[in-house]
Amino acid sequence: NPLFPVLAGRLTIATSNSQNQDIAVAGRYAYVVDSQSDDLKIIDVSNPASPVQVSSLGLTAFTTIPRVKVQGRYAYVTEFTNGNLYTIDISNPAAPIIRSTFSIGSGGPGPLDFAVSGRYAYVNDRANTLLKVVDISNPATPALVGSVTVTSAPRGLAFSGRFVYLTATTNLKIVDVSNPAAPVVATTTALGTVTPTDIALAGRYLAIVDSGTTDLDLWDVASSTAPSLVGTLPLGTSAA
């Protein structure tokens, strides 16, 4: 019941000062990245009342803001500090293997968010204010195929169809990636005074969490060139 959620189970997977900063769920497993222990943890959640950690995989120290996505037999992890994209074979959840480490860019802070669909990963390169398109069809040798300047420190990112949606400071950018080698910014829409921290896409609607006003803003993005704000919900004292 969405109105009355109930805790079904709990698993302690880190020390008190660890930071489990992102999670992806696929099938019977949850994949958690921890920026203190610098690893990917794989947890069997097939019994919600009794989740069990089945493995962990150490990664290069990434300090802050790792992100994880899962597609098929691979998990993809980005990390902010060193700007890497890891491709990890999870076909055996008890023994995950790093297949490649790909540098998204240099010059400081790296990717804050990304999406994976088919043969491509769409990654925001915060240091260089770029959206980058990476061909991940060969897990051993990912390759950069295209990029576009989005300006103003990109943060949250979502993908659907032919478009990437991302927040950049106080703007919403919609990028046409139908030609991965030459992505194009379709529109830039001012979000006002908001401080977007994360976004999620469902159908024609894009939800944006705003840590500045502590609101949830809902945008209609059915038109890639004319998105419109359709509703706002106050979330409380902190939306970060």
mmCIF file of C-alpha atoms in Angstrom:
data_model
loop_
_atom_site.group_PDB
_atom_site.id
_atom_site.type_symbol
_atom_site.label_atom_id
_atom_site.label_comp_id
_atom_site.label_asym_id
_atom_site.label_seq_id
_atom_site.Cartn_x
_atom_site.Cartn_y
_atom_site.Cartn_z
ATOM 1 C CA ASN A 1 0.000 0.000 0.000
ATOM 2 C CA PRO A 2 1.821 3.161 -1.174
ATOM 3 C CA LEU A 3 0.053 5.187 1.509
ATOM 4 C CA PHE A 4 1.329 2.981 4.329
ATOM 5 C CA PRO A 5 4.726 1.451 3.482
ATOM 6 C CA VAL A 6 5.993 -1.214 5.894
ATOM 7 C CA LEU A 7 9.596 -2.221 6.542
ATOM 8 C CA ALA A 8 9.856 -5.828 5.338
ATOM 9 C CA GLY A 9 13.492 -6.547 6.185
ATOM 10 C CA ARG A 10 16.860 -5.023 6.984
ATOM 11 C CA LEU A 11 20.508 -5.920 6.462
ATOM 12 C CA THR A 12 23.463 -4.108 8.001
ATOM 13 C CA ILE A 13 26.074 -4.023 5.272
ATOM 14 C CA ALA A 14 28.549 -1.391 6.418
ATOM 15 C CA THR A 15 30.091 0.318 9.405
ATOM 16 C CA SER A 16 28.405 3.285 11.005
ATOM 17 C CA ASN A 17 30.550 5.775 9.087
ATOM 18 C CA SER A 18 30.056 4.151 5.693
ATOM 19 C CA GLN A 19 28.003 5.783 2.980
ATOM 20 C CA ASN A 20 25.834 3.518 0.854
ATOM 21 C CA GLN A 21 25.186 6.104 -1.801
ATOM 22 C CA ASP A 22 23.305 4.391 -4.610
ATOM 23 C CA ILE A 23 21.380 1.208 -5.298
ATOM 24 C CA ALA A 24 20.037 -0.686 -8.300
ATOM 25 C CA VAL A 25 17.745 -3.701 -8.167
ATOM 26 C CA ALA A 26 17.492 -6.351 -10.886
ATOM 27 C CA GLY A 27 15.768 -9.700 -10.409
ATOM 28 C CA ARG A 28 16.612 -11.207 -7.026
ATOM 29 C CA TYR A 29 19.618 -8.985 -6.364
ATOM 30 C CA ALA A 30 20.285 -5.478 -5.103
ATOM 31 C CA TYR A 31 23.534 -3.758 -6.057
ATOM 32 C CA VAL A 32 24.840 -1.151 -3.609
ATOM 33 C CA VAL A 33 27.847 1.164 -3.979
ATOM 34 C CA ASP A 34 29.574 2.374 -0.819
ATOM 35 C CA SER A 35 31.852 5.409 -0.981
ATOM 36 C CA GLN A 36 33.575 4.649 2.342
ATOM 37 C CA SER A 37 34.502 1.018 1.744
ATOM 38 C CA ASP A 38 34.967 1.736 -1.995
ATOM 39 C CA ASP A 39 33.124 -1.325 -3.195
ATOM 40 C CA LEU A 40 30.094 -2.778 -4.926
ATOM 41 C CA LYS A 41 28.007 -5.028 -2.704
ATOM 42 C CA ILE A 42 25.632 -7.634 -4.161
ATOM 43 C CA ILE A 43 22.723 -8.634 -1.952
ATOM 44 C CA ASP A 44 20.195 -11.415 -2.453
ATOM 45 C CA VAL A 45 16.780 -9.878 -1.707
ATOM 46 C CA SER A 46 14.655 -12.805 -2.914
ATOM 47 C CA ASN A 47 13.474 -13.192 0.681
ATOM 48 C CA PRO A 48 12.603 -9.614 1.662
ATOM 49 C CA ALA A 49 12.473 -10.526 5.339
ATOM 50 C CA SER A 50 16.011 -11.904 5.286
ATOM 51 C CA PRO A 51 18.315 -10.254 2.692
ATOM 52 C CA VAL A 52 21.798 -11.768 2.413
ATOM 53 C CA GLN A 53 25.009 -10.241 1.083
ATOM 54 C CA VAL A 54 26.558 -12.670 -1.399
ATOM 55 C CA SER A 55 29.669 -10.736 -2.443
ATOM 56 C CA SER A 56 31.528 -7.453 -2.584
ATOM 57 C CA LEU A 57 33.956 -6.118 -5.158
ATOM 58 C CA GLY A 58 36.604 -3.558 -4.282
ATOM 59 C CA LEU A 59 37.015 -0.610 -6.641
ATOM 60 C CA THR A 60 39.544 2.192 -6.877
ATOM 61 C CA ALA A 61 39.005 4.674 -4.042
ATOM 62 C CA PHE A 62 36.227 6.961 -5.217
ATOM 63 C CA THR A 63 35.502 8.912 -2.012
ATOM 64 C CA THR A 64 32.209 10.488 -3.055
ATOM 65 C CA ILE A 65 29.025 10.085 -5.066
ATOM 66 C CA PRO A 66 29.256 6.728 -6.826
ATOM 67 C CA ARG A 67 26.331 5.648 -9.017
ATOM 68 C CA VAL A 68 25.306 2.166 -10.176
ATOM 69 C CA LYS A 69 23.110 0.852 -13.018
ATOM 70 C CA VAL A 70 22.424 -2.728 -14.089
ATOM 71 C CA GLN A 71 21.720 -4.036 -17.578
ATOM 72 C CA GLY A 72 21.728 -7.731 -18.398
ATOM 73 C CA ARG A 73 24.834 -9.455 -17.069
ATOM 74 C CA TYR A 74 26.671 -6.220 -16.317
ATOM 75 C CA ALA A 75 26.662 -3.598 -13.599
ATOM 76 C CA TYR A 76 28.030 -0.165 -14.450
ATOM 77 C CA VAL A 77 29.486 2.081 -11.776
ATOM 78 C CA THR A 78 30.613 5.688 -12.086
ATOM 79 C CA GLU A 79 32.503 7.598 -9.435
ATOM 80 C CA PHE A 80 32.899 11.307 -8.940
ATOM 81 C CA THR A 81 36.453 11.669 -7.654
ATOM 82 C CA ASN A 82 38.470 9.966 -10.404
ATOM 83 C CA GLY A 83 35.873 10.149 -13.162
ATOM 84 C CA ASN A 84 35.785 6.459 -14.083
ATOM 85 C CA LEU A 85 33.118 4.206 -15.565
ATOM 86 C CA TYR A 86 33.486 0.583 -14.440
ATOM 87 C CA THR A 87 31.966 -2.298 -16.395
ATOM 88 C CA ILE A 88 31.450 -5.249 -14.053
ATOM 89 C CA ASP A 89 30.429 -8.770 -15.041
ATOM 90 C CA ILE A 90 27.783 -9.914 -12.533
ATOM 91 C CA SER A 91 26.766 -13.139 -14.306
ATOM 92 C CA ASN A 92 28.053 -14.921 -11.202
ATOM 93 C CA PRO A 93 26.781 -12.745 -8.341
ATOM 94 C CA ALA A 94 29.092 -14.506 -5.897
ATOM 95 C CA ALA A 95 32.170 -13.525 -7.902
ATOM 96 C CA PRO A 96 31.749 -10.259 -9.862
ATOM 97 C CA ILE A 97 34.611 -9.279 -12.170
ATOM 98 C CA ILE A 98 35.722 -5.861 -13.461
ATOM 99 C CA ARG A 99 35.859 -6.107 -17.246
ATOM 100 C CA SER A 100 37.025 -2.535 -17.897
ATOM 101 C CA THR A 101 37.719 0.858 -16.334
ATOM 102 C CA PHE A 102 37.012 3.762 -18.663
ATOM 103 C CA SER A 103 38.022 7.361 -17.948
ATOM 104 C CA ILE A 104 35.120 9.760 -18.504
ATOM 105 C CA GLY A 105 37.381 12.795 -18.390
ATOM 106 C CA SER A 106 39.932 14.753 -16.419
ATOM 107 C CA GLY A 107 40.219 18.107 -14.798
ATOM 108 C CA GLY A 108 38.478 17.568 -11.472
ATOM 109 C CA PRO A 109 35.053 16.301 -10.464
ATOM 110 C CA GLY A 110 33.695 13.595 -12.718
ATOM 111 C CA PRO A 111 30.256 12.137 -13.418
ATOM 112 C CA LEU A 112 27.422 12.778 -10.981
ATOM 113 C CA ASP A 113 24.847 10.641 -12.783
ATOM 114 C CA PHE A 114 24.401 8.458 -15.848
ATOM 115 C CA ALA A 115 21.998 6.169 -17.677
ATOM 116 C CA VAL A 116 22.503 2.939 -19.602
ATOM 117 C CA SER A 117 20.344 1.786 -22.513
ATOM 118 C CA GLY A 118 21.238 -0.804 -25.121
ATOM 119 C CA ARG A 119 24.776 -0.315 -26.358
ATOM 120 C CA TYR A 120 25.232 3.176 -24.919
ATOM 121 C CA ALA A 121 25.900 4.853 -21.596
ATOM 122 C CA TYR A 122 24.966 8.507 -21.257
ATOM 123 C CA VAL A 123 27.201 10.208 -18.700
ATOM 124 C CA ASN A 124 27.346 13.760 -17.408
ATOM 125 C CA ASP A 125 30.931 15.013 -17.136
ATOM 126 C CA ARG A 126 30.680 17.712 -14.480
ATOM 127 C CA ALA A 127 34.288 18.874 -14.727
ATOM 128 C CA ASN A 128 34.008 19.650 -18.423
ATOM 129 C CA THR A 129 30.249 20.472 -18.468
ATOM 130 C CA LEU A 130 29.588 17.840 -21.117
ATOM 131 C CA LEU A 131 27.105 15.075 -21.791
ATOM 132 C CA LYS A 132 29.127 12.143 -23.122
ATOM 133 C CA VAL A 133 27.871 9.129 -25.067
ATOM 134 C CA VAL A 134 29.914 5.970 -24.508
ATOM 135 C CA ASP A 135 29.598 2.796 -26.587
ATOM 136 C CA ILE A 136 29.564 -0.094 -24.080
ATOM 137 C CA SER A 137 28.738 -2.869 -26.570
ATOM 138 C CA ASN A 138 32.203 -4.348 -25.983
ATOM 139 C CA PRO A 139 32.548 -4.615 -22.183
ATOM 140 C CA ALA A 140 36.328 -4.819 -22.411
ATOM 141 C CA THR A 141 36.760 -1.665 -24.481
ATOM 142 C CA PRO A 142 34.140 1.057 -23.981
ATOM 143 C CA ALA A 143 34.593 3.939 -26.410
ATOM 144 C CA LEU A 144 33.546 7.578 -26.443
ATOM 145 C CA VAL A 145 31.431 8.179 -29.548
ATOM 146 C CA GLY A 146 30.015 11.665 -29.006
ATOM 147 C CA SER A 147 29.582 14.595 -26.638
ATOM 148 C CA VAL A 148 27.821 17.934 -26.355
ATOM 149 C CA THR A 149 28.369 20.950 -24.116
ATOM 150 C CA VAL A 150 25.557 21.431 -21.621
ATOM 151 C CA THR A 151 27.208 24.135 -19.472
ATOM 152 C CA SER A 152 26.589 24.895 -15.814
ATOM 153 C CA ALA A 153 27.683 21.722 -14.009
ATOM 154 C CA PRO A 154 25.309 18.882 -14.999
ATOM 155 C CA ARG A 155 23.883 16.819 -12.144
ATOM 156 C CA GLY A 156 20.742 14.627 -12.378
ATOM 157 C CA LEU A 157 20.200 12.601 -15.570
ATOM 158 C CA ALA A 158 17.460 10.425 -17.066
ATOM 159 C CA PHE A 159 17.012 8.778 -20.461
ATOM 160 C CA SER A 160 14.042 7.692 -22.563
ATOM 161 C CA GLY A 161 13.666 6.983 -26.271
ATOM 162 C CA ARG A 162 15.846 9.450 -28.152
ATOM 163 C CA PHE A 163 16.284 12.009 -25.381
ATOM 164 C CA VAL A 164 18.497 12.547 -22.362
ATOM 165 C CA TYR A 165 17.086 14.801 -19.659
ATOM 166 C CA LEU A 166 19.503 16.466 -17.280
ATOM 167 C CA THR A 167 19.643 19.267 -14.780
ATOM 168 C CA ALA A 168 22.441 21.803 -14.996
ATOM 169 C CA THR A 169 22.508 24.288 -12.108
ATOM 170 C CA THR A 170 19.008 25.823 -12.379
ATOM 171 C CA ASN A 171 18.215 24.654 -15.909
ATOM 172 C CA LEU A 172 16.602 21.586 -17.437
ATOM 173 C CA LYS A 173 18.381 20.420 -20.584
ATOM 174 C CA ILE A 174 16.783 18.024 -23.073
ATOM 175 C CA VAL A 175 19.335 16.479 -25.421
ATOM 176 C CA ASP A 176 18.518 14.598 -28.624
ATOM 177 C CA VAL A 177 20.831 11.559 -28.792
ATOM 178 C CA SER A 178 19.231 9.871 -31.809
ATOM 179 C CA ASN A 179 22.629 10.295 -33.461
ATOM 180 C CA PRO A 180 25.004 9.165 -30.693
ATOM 181 C CA ALA A 181 27.983 10.629 -32.540
ATOM 182 C CA ALA A 182 26.417 14.088 -32.626
ATOM 183 C CA PRO A 183 24.047 14.731 -29.703
ATOM 184 C CA VAL A 184 22.193 18.054 -29.837
ATOM 185 C CA VAL A 185 20.623 20.150 -27.070
ATOM 186 C CA ALA A 186 16.963 20.360 -28.095
ATOM 187 C CA THR A 187 15.940 22.869 -25.442
ATOM 188 C CA THR A 188 17.072 24.624 -22.274
ATOM 189 C CA THR A 189 14.375 25.522 -19.752
ATOM 190 C CA ALA A 190 14.934 27.671 -16.669
ATOM 191 C CA LEU A 191 13.782 25.949 -13.502
ATOM 192 C CA GLY A 192 13.622 29.174 -11.504
ATOM 193 C CA THR A 193 15.253 29.289 -8.080
ATOM 194 C CA VAL A 194 15.401 25.544 -7.595
ATOM 195 C CA THR A 195 18.504 23.563 -6.679
ATOM 196 C CA PRO A 196 17.902 20.208 -8.385
ATOM 197 C CA THR A 197 19.559 17.205 -6.755
ATOM 198 C CA ASP A 198 17.979 14.236 -8.542
ATOM 199 C CA ILE A 199 15.474 13.477 -11.296
ATOM 200 C CA ALA A 200 13.330 10.537 -12.391
ATOM 201 C CA LEU A 201 11.318 9.971 -15.556
ATOM 202 C CA ALA A 202 8.021 8.099 -15.867
ATOM 203 C CA GLY A 203 6.189 8.298 -19.165
ATOM 204 C CA ARG A 204 5.661 11.923 -20.122
ATOM 205 C CA TYR A 205 6.506 13.276 -16.674
ATOM 206 C CA LEU A 206 9.837 14.229 -15.167
ATOM 207 C CA ALA A 207 10.112 14.540 -11.391
ATOM 208 C CA ILE A 208 12.801 16.842 -9.993
ATOM 209 C CA VAL A 209 13.822 16.883 -6.320
ATOM 210 C CA ASP A 210 14.784 20.402 -5.232
ATOM 211 C CA SER A 211 17.081 20.711 -2.208
ATOM 212 C CA GLY A 212 16.746 24.500 -2.238
ATOM 213 C CA THR A 213 12.974 24.754 -1.810
ATOM 214 C CA THR A 214 12.611 21.150 -0.496
ATOM 215 C CA ASP A 215 9.948 20.515 -3.138
ATOM 216 C CA LEU A 216 9.195 17.813 -5.664
ATOM 217 C CA ASP A 217 8.502 19.475 -9.026
ATOM 218 C CA LEU A 218 6.671 17.590 -11.771
ATOM 219 C CA TRP A 219 7.304 18.571 -15.393
ATOM 220 C CA ASP A 220 5.454 17.480 -18.513
ATOM 221 C CA VAL A 221 8.152 16.676 -21.085
ATOM 222 C CA ALA A 222 5.887 15.260 -23.801
ATOM 223 C CA SER A 223 7.203 18.118 -25.954
ATOM 224 C CA SER A 224 10.989 18.002 -26.155
ATOM 225 C CA THR A 225 11.085 21.692 -27.053
ATOM 226 C CA ALA A 226 8.454 23.024 -24.637
ATOM 227 C CA PRO A 227 8.464 21.225 -21.260
ATOM 228 C CA SER A 228 6.059 22.680 -18.715
ATOM 229 C CA LEU A 229 5.762 22.638 -14.928
ATOM 230 C CA VAL A 230 2.491 20.943 -13.957
ATOM 231 C CA GLY A 231 2.758 20.541 -10.191
ATOM 232 C CA THR A 232 4.799 21.040 -7.032
ATOM 233 C CA LEU A 233 4.705 19.076 -3.775
ATOM 234 C CA PRO A 234 6.428 20.318 -0.592
ATOM 235 C CA LEU A 235 8.496 17.489 0.889
ATOM 236 C CA GLY A 236 9.517 18.921 4.245
ATOM 237 C CA THR A 237 12.610 20.475 5.750
ATOM 238 C CA SER A 238 15.227 18.681 3.668
ATOM 239 C CA ALA A 239 15.096 17.262 0.135
ATOM 240 C CA ALA A 240 18.812 16.570 -0.155
#
